[in-house]
Tab-separated table of C-alpha atoms (C1' of nucleotides) in Angstrom:
chain	number	residue	atom	x	y	z
A	57	UNK	CA	0.000	0.000	0.000
A	58	UNK	CA	1.385	3.368	-1.063
A	59	UNK	CA	0.302	6.745	0.274
A	60	UNK	CA	1.307	10.303	-0.416
A	61	UNK	CA	3.178	11.762	2.535
A	62	UNK	CA	3.172	15.508	3.062
A	63	UNK	CA	6.369	15.424	5.114
A	64	UNK	CA	8.497	14.028	2.298
A	65	UNK	CA	6.191	15.203	-0.509
A	66	UNK	CA	6.355	11.802	-2.036
A	67	UNK	CA	4.474	8.544	-2.247
A	68	UNK	CA	5.712	6.188	0.457
A	69	UNK	CA	5.217	2.508	1.141
A	70	UNK	CA	3.315	1.476	4.247
A	71	UNK	CA	4.803	-1.208	6.508
A	72	UNK	CA	3.641	-4.608	5.280
A	73	UNK	CA	0.518	-6.180	6.739
A	74	UNK	CA	-0.396	-6.869	9.468
A	75	UNK	CA	1.181	-3.567	10.426
A	76	UNK	CA	-0.057	-2.300	12.828
A	77	UNK	CA	-1.142	0.946	11.221
A	78	UNK	CA	-2.054	3.445	13.908
A	79	UNK	CA	-3.770	6.539	12.568
A	80	UNK	CA	-4.542	9.842	14.184
A	81	UNK	CA	-6.919	12.102	12.283
A	82	UNK	CA	-7.581	15.607	13.572
A	83	UNK	CA	-11.212	16.048	14.450
A	84	UNK	CA	-13.466	19.045	14.861
A	85	UNK	CA	-13.539	21.955	17.218
A	86	UNK	CA	-16.982	21.608	18.715
A	87	UNK	CA	-18.688	24.978	18.751
A	88	UNK	CA	-21.287	24.638	15.994
A	89	UNK	CA	-22.839	22.080	13.718
A	90	UNK	CA	-19.975	20.777	11.559
A	91	UNK	CA	-20.117	21.462	7.836
A	92	UNK	CA	-19.898	18.956	5.036
A	93	UNK	CA	-16.234	19.804	4.411
A	94	UNK	CA	-15.471	18.645	7.935
A	95	UNK	CA	-16.782	15.252	6.933
A	96	UNK	CA	-13.942	14.612	4.504
A	97	UNK	CA	-11.103	13.793	6.930
A	98	UNK	CA	-13.470	11.623	8.939
A	99	UNK	CA	-14.714	9.739	5.882
A	100	UNK	CA	-11.288	9.349	4.324
A	101	UNK	CA	-9.854	8.168	7.640
A	102	UNK	CA	-12.604	5.624	8.135
A	103	UNK	CA	-12.176	4.392	4.552
A	104	UNK	CA	-8.419	3.965	5.065
A	105	UNK	CA	-9.041	1.955	8.183
A	106	UNK	CA	-11.686	-0.118	6.437
A	107	UNK	CA	-9.441	-0.905	3.479
A	108	UNK	CA	-6.427	-1.657	5.632
A	109	UNK	CA	-8.450	-4.088	7.695
A	110	UNK	CA	-9.888	-5.652	4.542
A	111	UNK	CA	-6.345	-6.336	3.367
A	112	UNK	CA	-5.181	-7.944	6.578
A	113	UNK	CA	-3.789	-5.018	8.520
A	114	UNK	CA	-4.329	-4.254	12.158
A	115	UNK	CA	-5.531	-0.686	11.795
A	116	UNK	CA	-6.619	1.710	14.495
A	117	UNK	CA	-7.995	5.217	14.267
A	118	UNK	CA	-7.923	8.025	16.797
A	119	UNK	CA	-10.133	11.003	16.045
A	120	UNK	CA	-9.940	13.766	18.602
A	121	UNK	CA	-12.567	16.218	19.742
A	122	UNK	CA	-11.265	19.713	20.429
A	123	UNK	CA	-13.582	20.865	23.164
A	124	UNK	CA	-11.393	23.624	24.576
A	125	UNK	CA	-10.983	26.550	22.208
A	126	UNK	CA	-11.529	30.290	21.820
A	127	UNK	CA	-14.336	29.658	19.344
A	128	UNK	CA	-16.298	27.802	21.959
A	129	UNK	CA	-15.880	30.557	24.535
A	130	UNK	CA	-16.955	33.105	21.921
A	131	UNK	CA	-19.947	31.127	20.737
A	132	UNK	CA	-21.402	30.469	24.194
A	133	UNK	CA	-20.232	32.997	26.783
A	134	UNK	CA	-20.688	31.545	30.243
A	135	UNK	CA	-21.947	28.241	28.852
A	136	UNK	CA	-19.044	26.978	26.808
A	137	UNK	CA	-18.946	23.532	28.389
A	138	UNK	CA	-22.606	22.912	27.590
A	139	UNK	CA	-22.119	23.979	23.991
A	140	UNK	CA	-19.103	21.726	23.616
A	141	UNK	CA	-21.059	18.742	24.892
A	142	UNK	CA	-23.980	19.466	22.599
A	143	UNK	CA	-21.815	20.094	19.538
A	144	UNK	CA	-19.913	16.870	20.209
A	145	UNK	CA	-23.208	15.009	20.150
A	146	UNK	CA	-24.107	16.693	16.853
A	147	UNK	CA	-20.807	15.682	15.362
A	148	UNK	CA	-21.147	12.065	16.421
A	149	UNK	CA	-24.718	11.962	15.201
A	150	UNK	CA	-23.875	13.501	11.807
A	151	UNK	CA	-20.749	11.440	11.121
A	152	UNK	CA	-22.558	8.374	12.460
A	153	UNK	CA	-25.140	8.777	9.719
A	154	UNK	CA	-22.512	7.896	7.140
A	155	UNK	CA	-22.689	4.337	8.380
A	156	UNK	CA	-18.920	3.944	8.605
A	157	UNK	CA	-18.847	3.083	12.284
A	158	UNK	CA	-16.906	4.803	15.021
A	159	UNK	CA	-13.219	5.592	15.337
A	160	UNK	CA	-11.454	3.380	17.872
A	161	UNK	CA	-10.755	6.317	20.144
A	162	UNK	CA	-12.441	9.716	20.424
A	163	UNK	CA	-10.334	11.546	22.988
A	164	UNK	CA	-11.424	14.949	24.227
A	165	UNK	CA	-9.113	17.744	25.240
A	166	UNK	CA	-11.095	18.261	28.434
A	167	UNK	CA	-10.403	14.674	29.428
A	168	UNK	CA	-6.721	14.802	28.533
A	169	UNK	CA	-5.546	17.771	30.559
A	170	UNK	CA	-3.300	15.652	32.794
A	171	UNK	CA	-1.476	14.241	29.811
A	172	UNK	CA	-1.209	17.715	28.309
A	173	UNK	CA	0.199	19.223	31.500
A	174	UNK	CA	2.694	16.406	31.777
A	175	UNK	CA	3.765	16.930	28.172
A	176	UNK	CA	4.271	20.644	28.770
A	177	UNK	CA	6.328	19.941	31.889
A	178	UNK	CA	8.651	17.781	29.857
A	179	UNK	CA	9.050	20.514	27.267
A	180	UNK	CA	9.901	23.029	29.962
A	181	UNK	CA	12.328	20.612	31.607
A	182	UNK	CA	14.154	20.205	28.312
A	183	UNK	CA	14.226	23.960	27.646
A	184	UNK	CA	11.936	23.737	24.634
A	185	UNK	CA	9.299	25.749	26.449
A	186	UNK	CA	9.109	28.498	29.023
A	187	UNK	CA	6.478	29.726	31.462
A	188	UNK	CA	5.704	33.382	31.858
A	189	UNK	CA	2.902	35.015	33.795
A	190	UNK	CA	0.766	31.920	33.761
A	191	UNK	CA	1.288	31.207	30.066
A	192	UNK	CA	3.629	28.621	28.623
A	193	UNK	CA	5.159	28.967	25.170
A	194	UNK	CA	7.036	26.637	22.893
A	195	UNK	CA	10.475	27.999	22.059
A	196	UNK	CA	10.604	27.666	18.277
A	197	UNK	CA	14.271	28.642	18.133
A	198	UNK	CA	15.097	25.526	20.153
A	199	UNK	CA	13.935	23.212	17.400
A	200	UNK	CA	16.023	23.603	14.235
A	201	UNK	CA	13.736	21.433	12.133
A	202	UNK	CA	10.841	23.822	12.622
A	203	UNK	CA	9.162	24.488	9.257
A	204	UNK	CA	10.157	21.247	7.580
A	205	UNK	CA	6.648	19.798	7.329
A	206	UNK	CA	5.166	22.927	5.784
A	207	UNK	CA	8.307	23.722	3.810
A	208	UNK	CA	8.917	27.060	5.380
A	209	UNK	CA	12.296	28.408	6.324
A	210	UNK	CA	12.314	28.963	10.082
A	211	UNK	CA	13.536	32.539	9.665
A	212	UNK	CA	10.599	33.285	7.385
A	213	UNK	CA	7.961	32.057	9.745
A	214	UNK	CA	5.925	35.020	10.807
A	215	UNK	CA	4.620	35.878	14.184
A	216	UNK	CA	1.891	33.604	15.508
A	217	UNK	CA	-0.754	35.115	17.770
A	218	UNK	CA	1.077	38.375	18.550
A	219	UNK	CA	1.801	38.699	22.227
A	220	UNK	CA	4.281	40.839	24.137
A	221	UNK	CA	5.139	38.080	26.607
A	222	UNK	CA	6.808	35.856	24.062
A	223	UNK	CA	10.571	35.671	23.620
A	224	UNK	CA	10.116	35.265	19.904
A	225	UNK	CA	7.129	36.105	17.738
A	226	UNK	CA	7.155	32.625	16.269
A	227	UNK	CA	6.660	30.961	19.642
A	228	UNK	CA	3.225	29.515	20.199
A	229	UNK	CA	1.173	28.897	23.317
A	230	UNK	CA	1.136	25.520	25.030
A	231	UNK	CA	-0.802	26.764	28.024
A	232	UNK	CA	-2.864	29.915	28.370
A	233	UNK	CA	-3.609	31.594	31.693
A	234	UNK	CA	-7.304	31.861	32.383
A	235	UNK	CA	-9.023	35.070	31.319
A	236	UNK	CA	-11.955	35.121	33.730
A	237	UNK	CA	-13.903	37.741	31.817
A	238	UNK	CA	-14.239	35.582	28.691
A	239	UNK	CA	-13.326	32.037	29.694
A	240	UNK	CA	-15.699	30.123	31.922
A	241	UNK	CA	-13.694	26.890	32.090
A	242	UNK	CA	-10.189	26.346	33.449
A	243	UNK	CA	-7.910	23.713	34.860
A	244	UNK	CA	-5.290	23.928	37.577
A	245	UNK	CA	-1.706	23.509	36.513
A	246	UNK	CA	1.800	24.166	37.817
A	247	UNK	CA	1.521	27.573	36.077
A	248	UNK	CA	-1.811	28.464	37.634
A	249	UNK	CA	-5.357	28.304	36.379
A	250	UNK	CA	-5.621	28.086	32.658
A	251	UNK	CA	-6.227	25.855	29.707
A	252	UNK	CA	-4.224	24.144	26.982
A	253	UNK	CA	-3.308	25.780	23.706
A	254	UNK	CA	-4.652	24.166	20.582
A	255	UNK	CA	-1.638	22.316	19.207
A	256	UNK	CA	-0.466	20.561	22.341
A	257	UNK	CA	-3.620	18.523	22.748
A	258	UNK	CA	-2.968	16.480	19.616
A	259	UNK	CA	0.608	15.671	20.553
A	260	UNK	CA	-0.475	14.720	24.044
A	261	UNK	CA	-3.531	12.681	23.069
A	262	UNK	CA	-1.842	10.872	20.211
A	263	UNK	CA	1.044	9.872	22.433
A	264	UNK	CA	-1.173	9.042	25.373
A	265	UNK	CA	-2.927	6.452	23.226
A	266	UNK	CA	-0.190	5.308	20.868
A	267	UNK	CA	3.045	6.144	22.631
A	268	UNK	CA	5.810	8.264	21.082
A	269	UNK	CA	5.567	6.778	17.580
A	270	UNK	CA	2.756	5.850	15.246
A	271	UNK	CA	2.262	5.425	11.537
A	272	UNK	CA	-0.139	7.987	10.084
A	273	UNK	CA	-1.293	11.439	11.043
A	274	UNK	CA	-4.055	12.928	8.933
A	275	UNK	CA	-6.228	15.975	8.658
A	276	UNK	CA	-7.286	18.735	6.336
A	277	UNK	CA	-4.697	20.405	4.141
A	278	UNK	CA	-5.343	23.658	5.961
A	279	UNK	CA	-3.875	22.164	9.134
A	280	UNK	CA	-0.370	21.707	7.764
A	281	UNK	CA	0.623	25.094	9.106
A	282	UNK	CA	0.625	25.987	11.880
A	283	UNK	CA	-1.219	23.144	13.572
A	284	UNK	CA	0.702	20.125	12.393
A	285	UNK	CA	3.998	21.960	12.154
A	286	UNK	CA	3.616	22.788	15.833
A	287	UNK	CA	2.627	19.252	16.731
A	288	UNK	CA	5.728	17.745	15.142
A	289	UNK	CA	7.853	20.372	16.822
A	290	UNK	CA	6.433	19.583	20.276
A	291	UNK	CA	6.885	15.861	19.933
A	292	UNK	CA	10.171	15.719	18.099
A	293	UNK	CA	11.696	18.318	20.384
A	294	UNK	CA	11.369	15.625	23.046
A	295	UNK	CA	12.997	13.118	20.727
A	296	UNK	CA	9.771	11.298	19.951
A	297	UNK	CA	9.469	10.087	16.344
A	298	UNK	CA	5.742	10.965	16.306
A	299	UNK	CA	3.940	10.290	13.004
A	300	UNK	CA	5.850	8.490	10.269
A	301	UNK	CA	3.502	9.564	7.475
A	302	UNK	CA	1.407	12.701	7.117
A	303	UNK	CA	-1.760	12.620	5.054
A	304	UNK	CA	-3.674	15.774	4.216
A	305	UNK	CA	-6.982	15.703	2.430
A	306	UNK	CA	-7.972	18.365	-0.092
A	307	UNK	CA	-10.467	21.046	0.785
A	308	UNK	CA	-14.110	20.974	-0.103
A	309	UNK	CA	-14.935	24.041	-2.148
A	310	UNK	CA	-18.097	25.974	-2.612
A	311	UNK	CA	-18.297	28.087	-5.783
A	312	UNK	CA	-14.567	27.851	-6.154
A	313	UNK	CA	-13.609	28.822	-2.618
A	314	UNK	CA	-12.795	26.708	0.371
A	315	UNK	CA	-15.882	25.946	2.391
A	316	UNK	CA	-15.163	27.297	5.837
A	317	UNK	CA	-17.017	28.682	8.745
A	318	UNK	CA	-15.006	31.885	8.690
A	319	UNK	CA	-16.027	32.535	5.074
A	320	UNK	CA	-19.622	31.712	5.954
A	321	UNK	CA	-20.146	29.648	2.805
A	322	UNK	CA	-21.035	26.447	4.554
A	323	UNK	CA	-23.574	23.695	4.182
A	324	UNK	CA	-23.751	21.694	7.371
A	325	UNK	CA	-23.333	17.959	7.373
A	326	UNK	CA	-26.846	17.747	8.701
A	327	UNK	CA	-28.283	19.774	5.807
A	328	UNK	CA	-26.280	17.844	3.234
A	329	UNK	CA	-27.322	14.468	4.636
A	330	UNK	CA	-30.958	15.529	4.883
A	331	UNK	CA	-30.969	16.835	1.337
A	332	UNK	CA	-28.995	14.140	-0.468
A	333	UNK	CA	-28.675	11.154	1.819
A	334	UNK	CA	-25.455	9.766	3.236
A	335	UNK	CA	-24.929	7.265	0.413
A	336	UNK	CA	-24.947	9.930	-2.288
A	337	UNK	CA	-22.462	11.977	-0.297
A	338	UNK	CA	-20.178	8.984	0.070
A	339	UNK	CA	-20.210	8.500	-3.703
A	340	UNK	CA	-19.583	12.219	-4.077
A	341	UNK	CA	-16.401	11.929	-2.001
A	342	UNK	CA	-15.452	8.679	-3.697
A	343	UNK	CA	-15.518	10.344	-7.095
A	344	UNK	CA	-12.551	12.581	-6.320
A	345	UNK	CA	-9.047	11.792	-5.163
A	346	UNK	CA	-8.724	12.339	-1.425
A	347	UNK	CA	-5.920	14.841	-1.906
A	348	UNK	CA	-7.648	17.063	-4.421
A	349	UNK	CA	-10.158	19.803	-3.826
A	350	UNK	CA	-13.780	19.031	-4.680
A	351	UNK	CA	-16.457	21.488	-5.614
A	352	UNK	CA	-19.644	20.987	-3.684
A	353	UNK	CA	-22.528	22.017	-5.924
A	354	UNK	CA	-25.976	20.753	-6.826
A	355	UNK	CA	-24.576	19.592	-10.132
A	356	UNK	CA	-21.649	17.600	-8.794
A	357	UNK	CA	-23.677	15.995	-5.999
A	358	UNK	CA	-26.486	15.164	-8.431
A	359	UNK	CA	-23.941	13.357	-10.609
A	360	UNK	CA	-22.953	11.333	-7.568
A	361	UNK	CA	-26.577	10.510	-6.918
A	362	UNK	CA	-27.022	9.285	-10.484
A	363	UNK	CA	-23.941	7.086	-10.148
A	364	UNK	CA	-25.267	5.680	-6.904
A	365	UNK	CA	-28.521	4.703	-8.619
A	366	UNK	CA	-26.645	3.060	-11.478
A	367	UNK	CA	-24.735	0.956	-8.959
A	368	UNK	CA	-27.857	0.195	-6.964
A	369	UNK	CA	-29.719	-0.961	-10.082
A	370	UNK	CA	-27.014	-3.491	-10.805
A	371	UNK	CA	-28.436	-5.623	-8.006
A	372	UNK	CA	-31.744	-5.995	-9.836
A	373	UNK	CA	-29.931	-7.457	-12.839
A	374	UNK	CA	-28.841	-11.025	-13.413
A	375	UNK	CA	-25.510	-11.990	-11.892
A	376	UNK	CA	-22.718	-13.310	-14.066
A	377	UNK	CA	-20.430	-16.126	-13.033
A	378	UNK	CA	-18.254	-14.884	-10.184
A	379	UNK	CA	-14.722	-14.029	-11.272
A	380	UNK	CA	-12.505	-13.532	-8.237
A	381	UNK	CA	-9.582	-12.554	-10.427
A	382	UNK	CA	-11.204	-9.235	-11.182
A	383	UNK	CA	-10.845	-8.083	-7.575
A	384	UNK	CA	-7.214	-7.312	-8.296
A	385	UNK	CA	-7.958	-4.225	-10.422
A	386	UNK	CA	-9.964	-2.717	-7.606
A	387	UNK	CA	-7.339	-3.532	-5.020
A	388	UNK	CA	-4.583	-2.134	-7.206
A	389	UNK	CA	-6.395	1.191	-7.494
A	390	UNK	CA	-6.704	1.544	-3.738
A	391	UNK	CA	-3.200	0.302	-3.040
A	392	UNK	CA	-1.951	3.094	-5.287
A	393	UNK	CA	-2.397	6.089	-2.990
A	394	UNK	CA	-6.017	5.166	-2.330
A	395	UNK	CA	-7.225	6.137	-5.783
A	396	UNK	CA	-10.966	6.004	-5.137
A	397	UNK	CA	-12.067	7.470	-8.507
A	398	UNK	CA	-10.241	4.630	-10.241
A	399	UNK	CA	-11.743	2.128	-7.779
A	400	UNK	CA	-15.186	3.579	-8.427
A	401	UNK	CA	-14.666	3.042	-12.148
A	402	UNK	CA	-13.997	-0.620	-11.390
A	403	UNK	CA	-17.225	-0.819	-9.403
A	404	UNK	CA	-19.088	0.459	-12.457
A	405	UNK	CA	-17.386	-2.105	-14.645
A	406	UNK	CA	-18.463	-4.847	-12.260
A	407	UNK	CA	-21.986	-3.447	-12.247
A	408	UNK	CA	-22.156	-3.699	-16.036
A	409	UNK	CA	-20.588	-7.121	-16.064
A	410	UNK	CA	-22.920	-8.559	-13.430
A	411	UNK	CA	-20.090	-9.220	-10.945
A	412	UNK	CA	-22.475	-8.644	-8.105
A	413	UNK	CA	-20.508	-10.440	-5.410
A	414	UNK	CA	-17.428	-8.353	-6.152
A	415	UNK	CA	-19.551	-5.233	-6.386
A	416	UNK	CA	-21.100	-5.862	-3.002
A	417	UNK	CA	-17.720	-6.465	-1.408
A	418	UNK	CA	-16.242	-3.389	-3.038
A	419	UNK	CA	-19.115	-1.213	-1.897
A	420	UNK	CA	-18.759	-2.526	1.641
A	421	UNK	CA	-15.233	-1.147	1.859
A	422	UNK	CA	-16.773	2.308	1.555
A	423	UNK	CA	-19.752	1.734	3.795
A	424	UNK	CA	-22.086	1.375	0.822
A	425	UNK	CA	-22.965	-2.272	1.272
A	426	UNK	CA	-26.525	-1.251	2.061
A	427	UNK	CA	-27.334	-0.558	-1.569
A	428	UNK	CA	-26.943	-4.240	-2.342
A	429	UNK	CA	-29.937	-4.908	-0.134
A	430	UNK	CA	-33.307	-4.347	-1.729
A	431	UNK	CA	-36.156	-3.046	0.354
A	432	UNK	CA	-39.037	-5.410	0.962
A	433	UNK	CA	-42.274	-4.088	-0.503
A	434	UNK	CA	-45.169	-3.649	1.935
A	435	UNK	CA	-48.262	-5.844	1.348
A	436	UNK	CA	-50.359	-3.132	-0.305
A	437	UNK	CA	-47.568	-2.478	-2.808
A	438	UNK	CA	-47.190	-6.164	-3.527
A	439	UNK	CA	-50.950	-6.383	-4.068
A	440	UNK	CA	-51.021	-3.410	-6.461
A	441	UNK	CA	-48.157	-4.918	-8.402
A	442	UNK	CA	-49.922	-8.246	-8.631
A	443	UNK	CA	-53.042	-6.571	-9.965
A	444	UNK	CA	-51.044	-4.596	-12.502
A	445	UNK	CA	-49.321	-7.736	-13.707
A	446	UNK	CA	-52.725	-9.317	-14.143
A	447	UNK	CA	-54.103	-6.334	-16.027
A	448	UNK	CA	-51.038	-6.346	-18.229
A	449	UNK	CA	-51.299	-9.954	-19.172
A	450	UNK	CA	-54.968	-9.342	-19.945
A	451	UNK	CA	-53.699	-6.502	-22.162
A	452	UNK	CA	-55.782	-4.069	-20.170
A	453	UNK	CA	-53.204	-1.319	-20.469
A	454	UNK	CA	-55.463	1.407	-19.151
A	455	UNK	CA	-55.795	-0.317	-15.760
A	456	UNK	CA	-52.187	-1.349	-15.931
A	457	UNK	CA	-50.979	2.247	-16.336
A	458	UNK	CA	-53.326	3.480	-13.633
A	459	UNK	CA	-51.992	0.896	-11.196
A	460	UNK	CA	-48.473	1.864	-12.124
A	461	UNK	CA	-49.305	5.469	-11.221
A	462	UNK	CA	-50.704	4.320	-7.893
A	463	UNK	CA	-47.498	2.447	-7.180
A	464	UNK	CA	-45.472	5.500	-8.102
A	465	UNK	CA	-47.508	7.562	-5.663
A	466	UNK	CA	-46.456	5.110	-2.953
A	467	UNK	CA	-42.831	5.451	-4.032
A	468	UNK	CA	-42.475	2.177	-5.897
A	469	UNK	CA	-41.486	1.455	-9.471
A	470	UNK	CA	-42.361	-1.670	-11.405
A	471	UNK	CA	-39.753	-2.795	-13.860
A	472	UNK	CA	-41.187	-5.289	-16.259
A	473	UNK	CA	-39.095	-8.229	-17.297
A	474	UNK	CA	-39.706	-10.885	-19.895
A	475	UNK	CA	-40.442	-13.386	-17.131
A	476	UNK	CA	-42.095	-11.167	-14.543
A	477	UNK	CA	-41.175	-7.905	-12.885
A	478	UNK	CA	-39.042	-6.221	-10.248
A	479	UNK	CA	-40.464	-3.996	-7.572
A	480	UNK	CA	-38.019	-1.254	-6.726
A	481	UNK	CA	-38.361	1.478	-4.187
A	482	UNK	CA	-37.950	4.939	-5.652
A	483	UNK	CA	-34.901	6.751	-4.280
A	484	UNK	CA	-35.525	10.384	-3.511
B	275	G	C1'	5.980	39.020	-0.711
B	276	G	C1'	7.196	33.550	1.081
B	277	C	C1'	5.789	28.245	0.582
B	278	G	C1'	2.876	24.702	-2.068
B	279	C	C1'	-0.872	22.687	-5.347
B	280	C	C1'	-3.950	22.598	-9.695
B	281	U	C1'	-5.638	23.400	-15.232
B	282	U	C1'	-8.022	16.580	-19.237
B	283	G	C1'	-14.019	16.169	-24.088
B	284	G	C1'	-20.902	19.912	-22.267
B	285	C	C1'	-19.964	18.436	-16.814
B	286	C	C1'	-17.371	15.261	-12.919
B	287	G	C1'	-12.900	12.692	-13.042
B	288	A	C1'	-8.588	8.530	-13.562
B	289	G	C1'	-4.210	8.210	-16.245
B	290	U	C1'	1.921	10.453	-15.960
B	291	G	C1'	6.369	8.744	-22.534
B	292	G	C1'	3.722	4.915	-27.396
B	293	U	C1'	-2.554	0.352	-27.285
B	294	U	C1'	-10.486	1.696	-24.211
B	295	A	C1'	-10.292	4.911	-18.029
B	296	G	C1'	-15.024	5.248	-15.666
B	297	G	C1'	-19.284	8.128	-14.748
B	298	C	C1'	-23.115	12.192	-15.477
B	299	A	C1'	-25.667	14.737	-19.283
B	300	G	C1'	-26.993	14.459	-24.657
B	301	A	C1'	-28.127	11.853	-29.648
B	302	G	C1'	-29.493	7.314	-32.250
B	303	G	C1'	-30.773	2.169	-31.771
B	304	C	C1'	-32.319	-2.594	-29.199
B	305	C	C1'	-35.789	-4.328	-25.602
B	306	U	C1'	-41.087	-2.865	-23.929
B	307	G	C1'	-48.204	-2.414	-25.198
B	308	C	C1'	-46.013	2.299	-23.487
B	309	A	C1'	-42.507	3.206	-19.886
B	310	A	C1'	-38.654	2.233	-16.314
B	311	A	C1'	-34.164	-0.425	-15.774
B	312	G	C1'	-30.534	-2.495	-18.802
B	313	C	C1'	-27.702	-3.209	-23.311
B	314	C	C1'	-25.335	-1.355	-28.074
B	315	U	C1'	-23.452	2.822	-30.970
B	316	C	C1'	-21.772	8.059	-31.100
B	317	G	C1'	-17.283	12.476	-28.494
B	318	U	C1'	-11.400	11.191	-30.588
B	319	A	C1'	-10.136	15.664	-24.986
B	320	C	C1'	-5.683	16.853	-22.484
B	321	A	C1'	-4.938	25.832	-20.794
B	322	G	C1'	-1.278	28.436	-24.361
B	323	C	C1'	3.719	28.812	-26.336
B	324	A	C1'	8.545	26.853	-26.845
B	325	G	C1'	11.806	22.773	-25.981
B	326	U	C1'	13.666	17.443	-24.972
B	327	U	C1'	12.348	12.795	-27.696
B	328	C	C1'	11.634	8.356	-33.122
B	329	G	C1'	7.197	9.546	-30.252
B	330	A	C1'	4.312	13.861	-24.816
B	331	A	C1'	-1.894	14.800	-22.069
B	332	U	C1'	2.365	12.377	-19.560
B	333	C	C1'	9.395	15.260	-19.031
B	334	U	C1'	11.679	20.697	-19.041
B	335	G	C1'	11.047	26.043	-19.355
B	336	C	C1'	8.030	30.225	-19.938
B	337	U	C1'	3.040	32.492	-20.149
B	338	A	C1'	-2.095	32.691	-18.667
B	339	G	C1'	-5.843	31.322	-15.287
B	340	G	C1'	-7.422	29.117	-10.601
B	341	C	C1'	-6.755	27.293	-5.511
B	342	G	C1'	-4.589	26.527	-0.584
B	343	C	C1'	-1.352	27.895	3.613
B	344	C	C1'	1.501	31.910	5.712
B	345	U	C1'	-4.294	34.537	11.436
B	346	C	C1'	-8.937	30.636	13.657
B	347	C	C1'	-9.965	26.844	9.998
B	348	A	C1'	-11.013	19.628	8.242
RNA sequence: GGCGCCUUGGCCGAGUGGUUAGGCAGAGGCCUGCAAAGCCUCGUACAGCAGUUCGAAUCUGCUAGGCGCCUCCA
């Protein structure tokens, strides 16, 4: 299995099965309903895990919940903890609707403060961080490799979060002293009441679960700098190898621009799922390479929906003799940097060729196995269909067409065959 | 300004040196009482310019356009 690695900007080979392959994929900051772009790292991560397991790997996925953050304090003054809990539930509900299961671990920053504090203490002890007036900052100058992940020269890195307390404008906060007027949650620490900075939680949680080294760290392309750059710095400053491979998914775009809450051009996951259904959205994501941007528009999602129906219809057609040898083309596409558009093309070829067993198995990798299962028609539908079949064989086409309309009104389509008919539920 | 990515037929989107991607939409046909579903046929595309090469969508350079990060961001 080969994957593109941001750190080396090249396609690298994964350790051979059974691995293990331990993945950490950055999750959401929980202050609002997540948008459909936020679904991409989750979906891609769950697909990776699914494929790795299907090919004999021991794969694990950590997906963190950032429930301590300025955005949360801003969005719910005085009630930030309640908002974080509610928004976490939304996120789990929305991502759960994709039918891909749960990550193996869903650590929360609020439940990892001990590990975070311990991590910061180690950084201070090794002179990679310093405490001042209740804040703690990472000393960027102490880590010569700073900037390597995002390909920036350390001396060109600009000031992060301007602040007069810092030794160096590039330094970033590991711990922030509590600001009682705006921050209604805090934790005690050796530096006083406060709360963790954003970047440290991922280093601490990843290492708390996996130890100092693991295989894959993923997230959106917009996290490369500063978030992931700071994570590597924190961990490697302590001599920990941290992630071996970095995977960054492309951004979802809306009318040509990145969909993001700060631009306000978002469709929430909830809205997207309600409008199109989870299966269509999965096909939508499948149709583009995980590293490339995708435009979210009615037109592109409608194309995905049409493809989904084509694949679904395959299961109403006669099956050909199973040909296990054809699995290889599908596998090869995914082994090659997880090329899902190429794999999707193979699914269509199987659909046309009547390789229904392969098609079902291939769909299952992506959480789409459900489309292989046809809905059972309720008794009144079965009865209408029987009557229409009768009318048809009596060549009473007027009644036949009327009954067909009645079925359509109930959401069912009759597909006549030479030797009978199929009853298929209309997909909306 | 710094770093990086992208540009394929009406649309989405693989491919990365030489033989069909695949899909959506559209046209014609087959099938059907008519449909639906399916099947068959039809596009001969690779931003532009220059170069390397026997040969380039695929490599190199330049130009144009677009996007991302450099501040919170999946």
